[in-house]
């Protein structure tokens, strides 16, 4: 099938590359000329593992362009994957979605039936809005033709995670399709057939999970599909918030949160993922989507205490890091604090709503000096946040040199392998605030660190039981 994807950010580019890999002919369109120029050279403007390889494997079936109209006219399916950032009041800014919808309408003719698919995360009712705007676009460019041009609107929310976006898109847990007519849904099922049946050969670098035979498809109304995306993200923020609440209680009572979460996560009703206590979630989606859901609920006169709490708990976790530094060092003014990690999570360069930014900003406000190292996100941080006077370092050792404390902010794999004794040795004060509970408290103490994790209660030195760790993520 012929597909256009509008927006070549994390979602649009991965969607386009995966559909092209599956055998469709895809044109990815963006208004940002510099981004398109990079894509045309297959130099992805974003960091996403295996994406460039997938684009290469798709060969001539994928192209990148700033010219929307010919792409839309030649397409059976047009995906909207533009950003929907938060407005100051928490509601989603639909400007990009609206502009894209109108442009789609303005580009359509009556040569075929097309499906316009909303992949951006948008509030309930946006499917209707897209349909109206596409019709207005048709009418504005070709007056009198709004009823001759045939199209359907579908909602197909995206659940990929940055850092594993290619695998998440090729091997999703489910595909959600919202729509109101069989013709539209039929086109979507045809498009996703190879993905549903897993009938394609796996790319060498992204192997298929052994247990995956068929991907479930959830077919719903437009409204339910739009709600599913918000409900999924809201649930995850509540789950992490819950782990953090328990962590904070653990600190009071002397329990170890990693053991507690292991103990509850093995309960199949609960599940072990998203139970990692720490300094909280970040990224472009969770905060924005929970705010948007609260805003939507508010429009209907409903106030969600649970979702409001999830946001508040998360903000508090970031502040907790500062408190822990104050407990260890008393005075932060004039101190040098080293941050290990800047990206909101490992394997991405995305800094949107990254906890590291808030922590750095607060430390600088207090009068501390901030040094930082991140394997991927330093260039982005330098470019996007010149206001943050961070000293960027070449590696963790340089961050540690002369620092009064280290804060582990992002759990990059390479940080787990660090030699703690070597870091402690070069610091002015060997204080380690482990914001992701990445290190064993005992190992950190043995390395000479004054260590604090989140919700952790190191075993007394006469407790010789082996500490077993189970990956909870
Ligand atoms: P992004 O900001 O990385 O990319 C959006 C792209 O759209 C930009 O390149 C921008 O230039 C382009 N764009 C804006 N208006 C355009 C127009 N009229 N025509 C063509 N291009 C246009 O955003 P993203 O992270 O890919 O997210 C896109 C949507 O998907 C958002 O609604 C987001 O909430 C949702 N989502 C994101 C993720 C994620 O992990 N990033 C996961 C699931 C869902």
Coordinates of C-alpha atoms and ligand atoms in Angstrom, one line a residue:
X1 CA 0.0 0.0 0.0
X2 CA 1.0 3.6 -0.4
X3 CA 1.5 5.5 2.8
X4 CA 2.3 9.1 3.9
X5 CA 3.5 9.8 7.4
X6 CA 3.3 13.4 8.5
X7 CA 5.9 14.3 11.1
X8 CA 9.3 12.7 11.2
X9 CA 9.9 12.8 15.0
X10 CA 10.3 9.7 17.2
X11 CA 6.9 8.3 16.3
X12 CA 6.5 9.3 12.6
X13 CA 10.0 8.2 11.5
X14 CA 9.8 4.8 13.3
X15 CA 6.2 4.2 12.0
X16 CA 7.3 5.1 8.4
X17 CA 10.5 3.0 8.6
X18 CA 8.6 0.0 10.0
X19 CA 5.8 0.2 7.4
X20 CA 8.3 0.5 4.6
X21 CA 10.3 -2.5 6.0
X22 CA 7.0 -4.5 6.0
X23 CA 6.7 -3.8 2.2
X24 CA 4.6 -0.7 1.9
X25 CA 5.7 2.4 0.0
X26 CA 6.1 5.2 2.4
X27 CA 6.7 8.9 2.1
X28 CA 7.7 10.7 5.4
X29 CA 6.9 14.4 5.3
X30 CA 8.0 17.1 7.6
X31 CA 7.8 20.9 7.6
X32 CA 11.3 21.0 9.1
X33 CA 13.6 21.2 6.0
X34 CA 16.8 20.5 8.0
X35 CA 15.3 17.3 9.4
X36 CA 14.2 16.1 6.0
X37 CA 17.7 16.8 4.6
X38 CA 19.2 14.7 7.4
X39 CA 16.7 11.8 6.8
X40 CA 17.5 12.0 3.0
X41 CA 21.2 11.3 3.9
X42 CA 20.0 8.6 6.3
X43 CA 21.5 10.5 9.2
X44 CA 18.6 10.4 11.7
X45 CA 18.1 13.7 13.5
X46 CA 17.1 11.7 16.5
X47 CA 18.9 9.0 18.4
X48 CA 17.0 5.8 18.2
X49 CA 18.8 2.4 18.1
X50 CA 18.5 0.4 14.9
X51 CA 16.4 3.0 13.1
X52 CA 19.0 4.0 10.5
X53 CA 19.5 0.2 9.7
X54 CA 15.8 -0.2 9.2
X55 CA 15.6 2.8 6.9
X56 CA 18.5 1.2 4.9
X57 CA 16.8 -2.1 4.8
X58 CA 13.6 -0.5 3.5
X59 CA 15.6 0.8 0.6
X60 CA 13.6 2.6 -2.1
X61 CA 10.3 1.9 -0.4
X62 CA 10.9 4.8 1.9
X63 CA 11.5 8.4 1.0
X64 CA 11.5 11.7 2.8
X65 CA 10.1 15.0 1.6
X66 CA 8.8 18.4 2.6
X67 CA 6.2 18.3 -0.2
X68 CA 3.0 17.0 1.3
X69 CA 0.5 17.3 -1.6
X70 CA 1.9 14.7 -4.1
X71 CA 2.5 12.3 -1.3
X72 CA -1.1 12.6 -0.1
X73 CA -2.5 12.3 -3.6
X74 CA -0.6 9.0 -4.2
X75 CA -1.5 7.5 -0.8
X76 CA -4.1 5.0 0.5
X77 CA -3.3 5.8 4.1
X78 CA -2.0 9.1 5.7
X79 CA -0.7 9.0 9.2
X80 CA -0.6 12.2 11.3
X81 CA 2.3 11.9 13.8
X82 CA 3.0 15.5 14.7
X83 CA 3.7 16.8 18.1
X84 CA 1.0 17.6 20.6
X85 CA 2.9 19.5 23.4
X86 CA 1.2 20.9 26.4
X87 CA -0.2 24.4 26.5
X88 CA 0.5 26.4 29.7
X89 CA -2.8 25.3 31.2
X90 CA -2.0 21.6 30.6
X91 CA -4.3 21.1 27.6
X92 CA -2.6 19.7 24.5
X93 CA -1.6 22.2 21.8
X94 CA -3.4 20.9 18.7
X95 CA -2.0 23.6 16.4
X96 CA 0.2 21.1 14.5
X97 CA -2.6 18.5 14.3
X98 CA -5.0 21.1 12.9
X99 CA -2.5 22.4 10.3
X100 CA -1.6 18.9 9.2
X101 CA -5.3 18.0 8.9
X102 CA -6.1 21.0 6.8
X103 CA -3.1 20.4 4.5
X104 CA -4.2 16.8 4.0
X105 CA -7.6 18.0 2.9
X106 CA -6.1 20.7 0.6
X107 CA -4.0 17.9 -1.0
X108 CA -6.7 15.4 -1.6
X109 CA -8.5 14.6 -4.8
X110 CA -11.3 12.1 -5.7
X111 CA -9.0 9.6 -7.4
X112 CA -9.2 7.1 -4.5
X113 CA -10.6 6.3 -1.0
X114 CA -8.1 7.3 1.7
X115 CA -7.8 6.8 5.4
X116 CA -6.4 9.6 7.6
X117 CA -5.0 8.0 10.7
X118 CA -4.3 9.9 13.9
X119 CA -1.2 8.5 15.5
X120 CA -0.4 11.6 17.6
X121 CA -1.7 11.4 21.1
X122 CA -4.8 13.6 21.1
X123 CA -7.7 14.2 23.4
X124 CA -11.0 12.5 23.0
X125 CA -12.9 14.1 20.1
X126 CA -9.9 14.8 18.0
X127 CA -11.0 12.2 15.4
X128 CA -14.0 14.3 14.8
X129 CA -11.9 17.4 14.7
X130 CA -9.6 15.9 12.1
X131 CA -12.5 14.9 9.9
X132 CA -14.0 18.4 10.0
X133 CA -10.6 20.0 9.3
X134 CA -9.8 17.7 6.4
X135 CA -13.3 18.5 4.9
X136 CA -12.6 22.2 5.4
X137 CA -9.2 21.8 3.7
X138 CA -10.9 20.0 0.7
X139 CA -13.5 22.7 0.4
X140 CA -11.0 25.6 0.6
X141 CA -8.8 24.2 -2.1
X142 CA -11.5 22.8 -4.3
X143 CA -14.8 24.5 -3.5
X144 CA -17.9 22.3 -4.0
X145 CA -16.0 19.0 -3.8
X146 CA -16.2 18.3 0.0
X147 CA -18.7 15.5 -0.5
X148 CA -17.0 13.9 -3.6
X149 CA -13.7 13.2 -2.0
X150 CA -14.0 10.0 0.0
X151 CA -12.0 9.4 3.1
X152 CA -12.3 7.8 6.5
X153 CA -10.7 8.7 9.8
X154 CA -9.1 6.2 12.2
X155 CA -7.4 6.5 15.5
X156 CA -4.3 4.3 15.9
X157 CA -2.5 5.4 19.1
X158 CA 1.2 4.7 19.5
X159 CA 2.7 2.9 22.4
X160 CA 6.4 2.7 21.4
X161 CA 9.1 3.6 24.0
X162 CA 12.0 5.7 22.9
X163 CA 15.2 3.7 23.0
X164 CA 13.4 0.5 21.9
X165 CA 11.0 2.1 19.5
X166 CA 11.9 -0.2 16.5
X167 CA 11.3 -3.4 18.5
X168 CA 8.1 -1.9 20.0
X169 CA 6.7 -1.1 16.6
X170 CA 7.6 -4.4 14.9
X171 CA 6.6 -6.5 17.8
X172 CA 3.9 -4.5 19.6
X173 CA 1.8 -5.9 22.5
X174 CA -1.3 -4.9 20.6
X175 CA -2.5 -2.7 17.9
X176 CA -5.4 -0.4 18.8
X177 CA -7.7 0.7 15.9
X178 CA -10.5 3.1 16.5
X179 CA -12.9 4.0 13.7
X180 CA -16.5 4.2 12.9
X181 CA -16.9 2.4 9.5
X182 CA -15.9 -1.0 8.2
X183 CA -14.3 0.4 5.0
X184 CA -11.8 2.5 7.1
X185 CA -11.0 -0.3 9.5
X186 CA -10.6 -2.8 6.5
X187 CA -7.9 -0.6 5.0
X188 CA -6.1 -0.4 8.4
X189 CA -6.3 -4.2 8.9
X190 CA -4.9 -4.7 5.4
X191 CA -2.1 -2.3 6.1
X192 CA -1.2 -4.1 9.4
X193 CA -1.7 -7.6 8.1
X194 CA 2.0 -8.5 8.0
X195 CA 2.5 -7.1 11.5
X196 CA -0.5 -8.8 12.9
X197 CA 0.5 -12.2 11.4
X198 CA 4.2 -11.5 12.0
X199 CA 4.8 -12.8 8.5
X200 CA 7.9 -10.7 7.8
X201 CA 11.5 -11.7 8.3
X202 CA 13.0 -10.0 11.4
X203 CA 15.7 -7.5 10.8
X204 CA 19.1 -8.9 11.9
X205 CA 19.5 -6.4 14.8
X206 CA 15.9 -6.6 16.1
X207 CA 14.9 -10.2 16.7
X208 CA 11.3 -11.3 17.2
X209 CA 10.4 -12.3 20.8
X210 CA 10.3 -16.1 20.9
X211 CA 6.7 -16.2 22.2
X212 CA 5.2 -13.8 19.6
X213 CA 3.1 -15.5 17.0
X214 CA 0.3 -13.0 16.4
X215 CA -0.3 -9.4 17.5
X216 CA -3.7 -8.8 19.0
X217 CA -5.8 -6.1 17.4
X218 CA -8.2 -4.1 19.6
X219 CA -10.9 -2.6 17.4
X220 CA -12.9 0.2 19.1
X221 CA -14.7 3.4 18.6
X222 CA -12.6 6.5 17.8
X223 CA -13.3 7.8 21.3
X224 CA -12.3 4.6 23.1
X225 CA -9.0 4.4 21.0
X226 CA -8.2 8.0 22.0
X227 CA -8.9 7.2 25.6
X228 CA -6.9 4.0 25.6
X229 CA -3.7 5.9 24.9
X230 CA -4.3 8.3 27.8
X231 CA -5.4 5.5 30.1
X232 CA -2.3 3.5 29.4
X233 CA 0.1 6.3 30.1
X234 CA -1.9 7.4 33.2
X235 CA -1.8 3.9 34.5
X236 CA 2.0 3.7 34.1
X237 CA 2.5 7.0 36.0
X238 CA 0.3 5.8 38.8
X239 CA 2.3 2.5 38.9
X240 CA 5.6 4.3 39.2
X241 CA 4.1 6.8 41.6
X242 CA 2.9 3.9 43.7
X243 CA 6.5 2.4 43.8
X244 CA 7.8 5.8 44.8
X245 CA 5.2 6.2 47.6
X246 CA 6.1 2.7 48.9
X247 CA 9.8 3.6 48.7
X248 CA 9.3 6.7 50.8
X249 CA 7.4 4.6 53.4
X250 CA 10.2 2.0 53.2
X251 CA 12.8 4.7 54.2
X252 CA 10.7 5.4 57.4
X253 CA 10.2 1.8 58.4
X254 CA 13.6 0.5 57.4
X255 CA 12.5 -1.7 54.5
X256 CA 14.3 -2.1 51.2
X257 CA 12.1 -1.1 48.3
X258 CA 13.8 -3.2 45.6
X259 CA 13.0 -6.3 47.7
X260 CA 9.5 -5.1 48.3
X261 CA 8.8 -4.5 44.6
X262 CA 10.3 -7.8 43.7
X263 CA 8.0 -9.4 46.2
X264 CA 4.9 -7.7 44.9
X265 CA 5.9 -7.8 41.2
X266 CA 5.9 -11.5 41.0
X267 CA 2.2 -11.5 41.8
X268 CA 0.7 -12.0 38.3
X269 CA -2.1 -9.6 39.1
X270 CA 0.5 -6.8 39.7
X271 CA 3.4 -7.6 37.3
X272 CA 7.0 -6.6 37.7
X273 CA 7.4 -3.8 35.2
X274 CA 7.3 -0.1 36.0
X275 CA 7.8 -0.8 39.7
X276 CA 11.2 0.8 39.9
X277 CA 11.3 3.4 42.6
X278 CA 13.6 6.4 41.8
X279 CA 13.7 10.0 41.1
X280 CA 10.6 9.8 38.9
X281 CA 9.6 9.6 35.3
X282 CA 10.2 12.2 32.6
X283 CA 9.9 12.4 28.8
X284 CA 7.6 14.0 26.4
X285 CA 4.5 11.8 27.1
X286 CA 3.7 10.9 30.7
X287 CA 3.4 14.4 32.1
X288 CA 1.8 15.9 29.1
X289 CA -0.7 13.1 28.7
X290 CA -1.8 12.9 32.3
X291 CA -2.2 16.7 32.3
X292 CA -4.3 16.4 29.1
X293 CA -6.5 13.7 30.7
X294 CA -7.0 15.8 33.8
X295 CA -7.9 18.7 31.6
X296 CA -10.4 16.6 29.6
X297 CA -11.9 15.3 32.8
X298 CA -12.2 18.8 34.1
X299 CA -14.0 19.9 31.0
X300 CA -16.7 17.5 32.0
X301 CA -16.6 18.6 35.6
X302 CA -14.7 15.6 36.9
X303 CA -11.6 15.9 39.1
X304 CA -9.3 12.9 39.2
X305 CA -7.5 12.9 42.6
X306 CA -5.5 9.8 41.7
X307 CA -4.0 11.3 38.5
X308 CA -3.4 14.6 40.3
X309 CA -1.5 12.7 43.0
X310 CA 0.6 10.8 40.4
X311 CA 1.8 14.2 39.1
X312 CA 2.5 15.5 42.5
X313 CA 4.4 12.4 43.7
X314 CA 6.6 12.6 40.6
X315 CA 7.5 16.3 41.2
X316 CA 8.2 15.4 44.8
X317 CA 10.7 12.7 43.8
X318 CA 12.8 15.1 41.9
X319 CA 12.9 17.4 45.0
X320 CA 13.9 14.4 47.1
X321 CA 17.3 14.3 45.4
X322 CA 18.0 17.9 46.5
X323 CA 16.9 17.0 50.1
X324 CA 19.1 14.0 50.1
X325 CA 22.1 16.1 49.0
X326 CA 21.3 18.6 51.7
X327 CA 21.1 15.8 54.3
X328 CA 24.6 14.6 53.3
X329 CA 26.3 17.9 52.6
X330 CA 24.2 20.4 54.6
X331 CA 25.3 23.4 52.5
X332 CA 24.9 23.1 48.7
X333 CA 26.0 26.7 47.8
X334 CA 29.5 26.6 46.3
X335 CA 29.5 22.8 46.2
X336 CA 30.2 20.9 43.0
X337 CA 27.6 18.3 42.2
X338 CA 28.1 15.8 39.4
X339 CA 25.2 14.4 37.4
X340 CA 25.5 11.0 35.7
X341 CA 23.0 11.0 32.9
X342 CA 20.8 13.8 31.4
X343 CA 18.4 12.0 29.1
X344 CA 15.0 11.2 30.7
X345 CA 15.9 7.5 30.3
X346 CA 18.6 5.4 28.8
X347 CA 19.1 4.8 25.0
X348 CA 17.6 8.1 24.0
X349 CA 18.8 11.7 23.6
X350 CA 15.4 13.0 24.5
X351 CA 15.5 15.7 27.2
X352 CA 11.9 16.6 27.2
X353 CA 10.8 16.9 30.8
X354 CA 14.0 15.1 31.9
X355 CA 14.4 15.0 35.7
X356 CA 18.1 16.0 35.2
X357 CA 17.1 19.4 33.9
X358 CA 15.0 20.2 36.9
X359 CA 17.7 18.9 39.3
X360 CA 20.4 20.9 37.5
X361 CA 18.2 24.0 37.5
X362 CA 17.5 23.8 41.2
X363 CA 21.1 23.1 42.1
X364 CA 22.2 26.1 40.1
X365 CA 19.5 28.3 41.7
X366 CA 20.8 27.2 45.1
X367 CA 24.3 28.2 44.1
X368 CA 25.9 24.8 43.4
X369 CA 28.2 24.1 40.5
X370 CA 26.9 21.3 38.2
X371 CA 29.0 19.0 36.1
X372 CA 27.4 16.3 34.0
X373 CA 28.1 13.4 31.6
X374 CA 25.6 11.6 29.4
X375 CA 26.7 9.1 26.7
X376 CA 24.3 10.5 24.1
X377 CA 22.3 13.6 25.3
X378 CA 25.0 16.1 26.1
X379 CA 25.0 17.7 22.6
X380 CA 21.2 18.1 22.7
X381 CA 21.4 19.5 26.3
X382 CA 24.1 22.1 25.3
X383 CA 22.0 23.2 22.3
X384 CA 18.6 23.2 23.8
X385 CA 19.4 24.5 27.3
X386 CA 22.1 27.1 27.1
X387 CA 20.6 28.7 30.2
X388 CA 21.8 25.8 32.3
X389 CA 25.4 26.5 33.2
X390 CA 26.5 22.9 33.3
X391 CA 30.1 21.9 32.8
X392 CA 29.9 19.0 30.4
X393 CA 32.5 16.2 31.0
X394 CA 34.1 13.6 28.8
X395 CA 33.2 10.7 31.1
X396 CA 32.0 9.7 34.6
X397 CA 35.6 10.0 36.0
X398 CA 35.8 13.7 35.0
X399 CA 32.4 14.3 36.6
X400 CA 33.6 12.7 39.8
X401 CA 36.9 14.6 39.9
X402 CA 36.7 17.1 42.7
X403 CA 32.9 16.8 43.1
X404 CA 31.2 16.9 46.5
X405 CA 28.6 14.5 45.4
X406 CA 27.5 12.4 42.5
X407 CA 23.8 11.9 41.5
X408 CA 23.0 9.0 39.3
X409 CA 20.1 10.4 37.2
X410 CA 19.8 8.1 34.2
X411 CA 20.4 4.4 34.4
X412 CA 22.6 4.0 31.3
X413 CA 24.0 0.4 31.1
X414 CA 27.6 1.8 31.1
X415 CA 27.0 3.4 34.5
X416 CA 26.1 0.0 36.1
X417 CA 29.6 -1.2 35.1
X418 CA 31.5 1.8 36.7
X419 CA 34.3 1.1 39.1
X420 CA 32.9 2.8 42.3
X421 CA 36.2 2.8 44.2
X422 CA 37.9 4.7 41.3
X423 CA 35.2 7.3 41.3
X424 CA 35.1 7.7 45.1
X425 CA 38.9 8.1 45.2
X426 CA 38.9 11.3 43.0
X427 CA 36.0 13.1 44.6
X428 CA 36.3 15.9 47.2
X429 CA 33.6 14.1 49.2
X430 CA 32.5 10.6 48.2
X431 CA 28.7 11.1 48.4
X432 CA 26.5 9.2 46.0
X433 CA 22.8 9.8 45.5
X434 CA 21.6 6.9 43.5
X435 CA 18.4 8.2 41.9
X436 CA 17.7 4.9 40.1
X437 CA 18.8 2.4 42.7
X438 CA 21.3 1.2 40.2
X439 CA 24.1 0.2 42.6
X440 CA 24.2 -2.1 45.5
X441 CA 24.3 0.0 48.7
X442 CA 26.8 -2.4 50.2
X443 CA 29.1 -2.2 47.2
X444 CA 28.9 1.6 47.2
X445 CA 29.7 1.7 50.9
X446 CA 32.6 -0.8 50.4
X447 CA 33.9 1.6 47.7
X448 CA 34.0 4.4 50.3
X449 CA 30.8 6.1 49.3
X450 CA 28.3 7.8 51.6
X451 CA 25.4 6.3 49.7
X452 CA 21.7 7.1 49.5
X453 CA 19.3 5.4 47.1
X454 CA 15.5 5.9 47.0
X455 CA 13.6 3.8 49.5
X456 CA 16.7 1.7 50.4
X457 CA 17.7 0.3 53.7
X458 CA 21.2 -1.2 53.4
X459 CA 21.5 -4.5 55.3
X460 CA 23.5 -4.4 58.6
X461 CA 27.1 -5.5 58.0
X462 CA 26.5 -8.8 59.9
X463 CA 23.7 -9.8 57.5
X464 CA 25.6 -12.1 55.1
X465 CA 22.6 -13.2 52.9
X466 CA 23.3 -12.9 49.2
X467 CA 21.6 -9.9 47.7
X468 CA 19.7 -11.2 44.6
X469 CA 18.7 -8.7 42.1
X470 CA 15.9 -9.2 39.6
X471 CA 15.5 -6.9 36.7
X472 CA 12.1 -5.3 37.4
X473 CA 11.9 -3.1 34.3
Ligands
LIG1 P1 8.3 15.1 17.7 O1 8.2 16.4 18.2 O2 9.6 14.3 17.9 O3 8.0 15.1 16.1 C1 7.0 15.8 15.6 C2 7.4 16.2 14.1 O4 6.2 16.7 13.5 C3 8.4 17.3 14.1 O5 9.5 16.8 13.3 C4 7.7 18.5 13.4 O6 8.6 19.2 12.6 C5 6.7 17.7 12.6 N1 5.6 18.6 12.2 C6 4.8 19.4 13.0 N2 3.8 19.9 12.2 C7 3.9 19.4 11.0 C8 3.1 19.6 9.8 N3 2.1 20.4 9.7 N4 3.5 18.9 8.7 C9 4.6 18.1 8.7 N5 5.4 17.9 9.9 C10 5.0 18.5 11.0 O7 7.1 14.3 18.3 P2 7.0 12.7 18.7 O8 7.8 12.4 19.9 O9 7.3 11.9 17.5 O10 5.5 12.6 19.0 C11 4.5 12.7 18.1 C12 3.1 12.3 18.7 O11 3.2 11.0 19.1 C13 2.8 13.2 20.0 O12 1.4 13.3 20.0 C14 3.2 12.3 21.1 O13 2.5 12.5 22.3 C15 2.9 10.9 20.5 N6 3.7 9.8 21.1 C16 5.1 10.0 21.3 C17 5.8 8.9 21.8 C18 7.3 9.1 22.1 O14 7.8 8.3 22.8 N7 7.9 10.2 21.6 C19 5.2 7.7 22.1 C20 3.9 7.5 21.8 C21 3.1 8.6 21.3

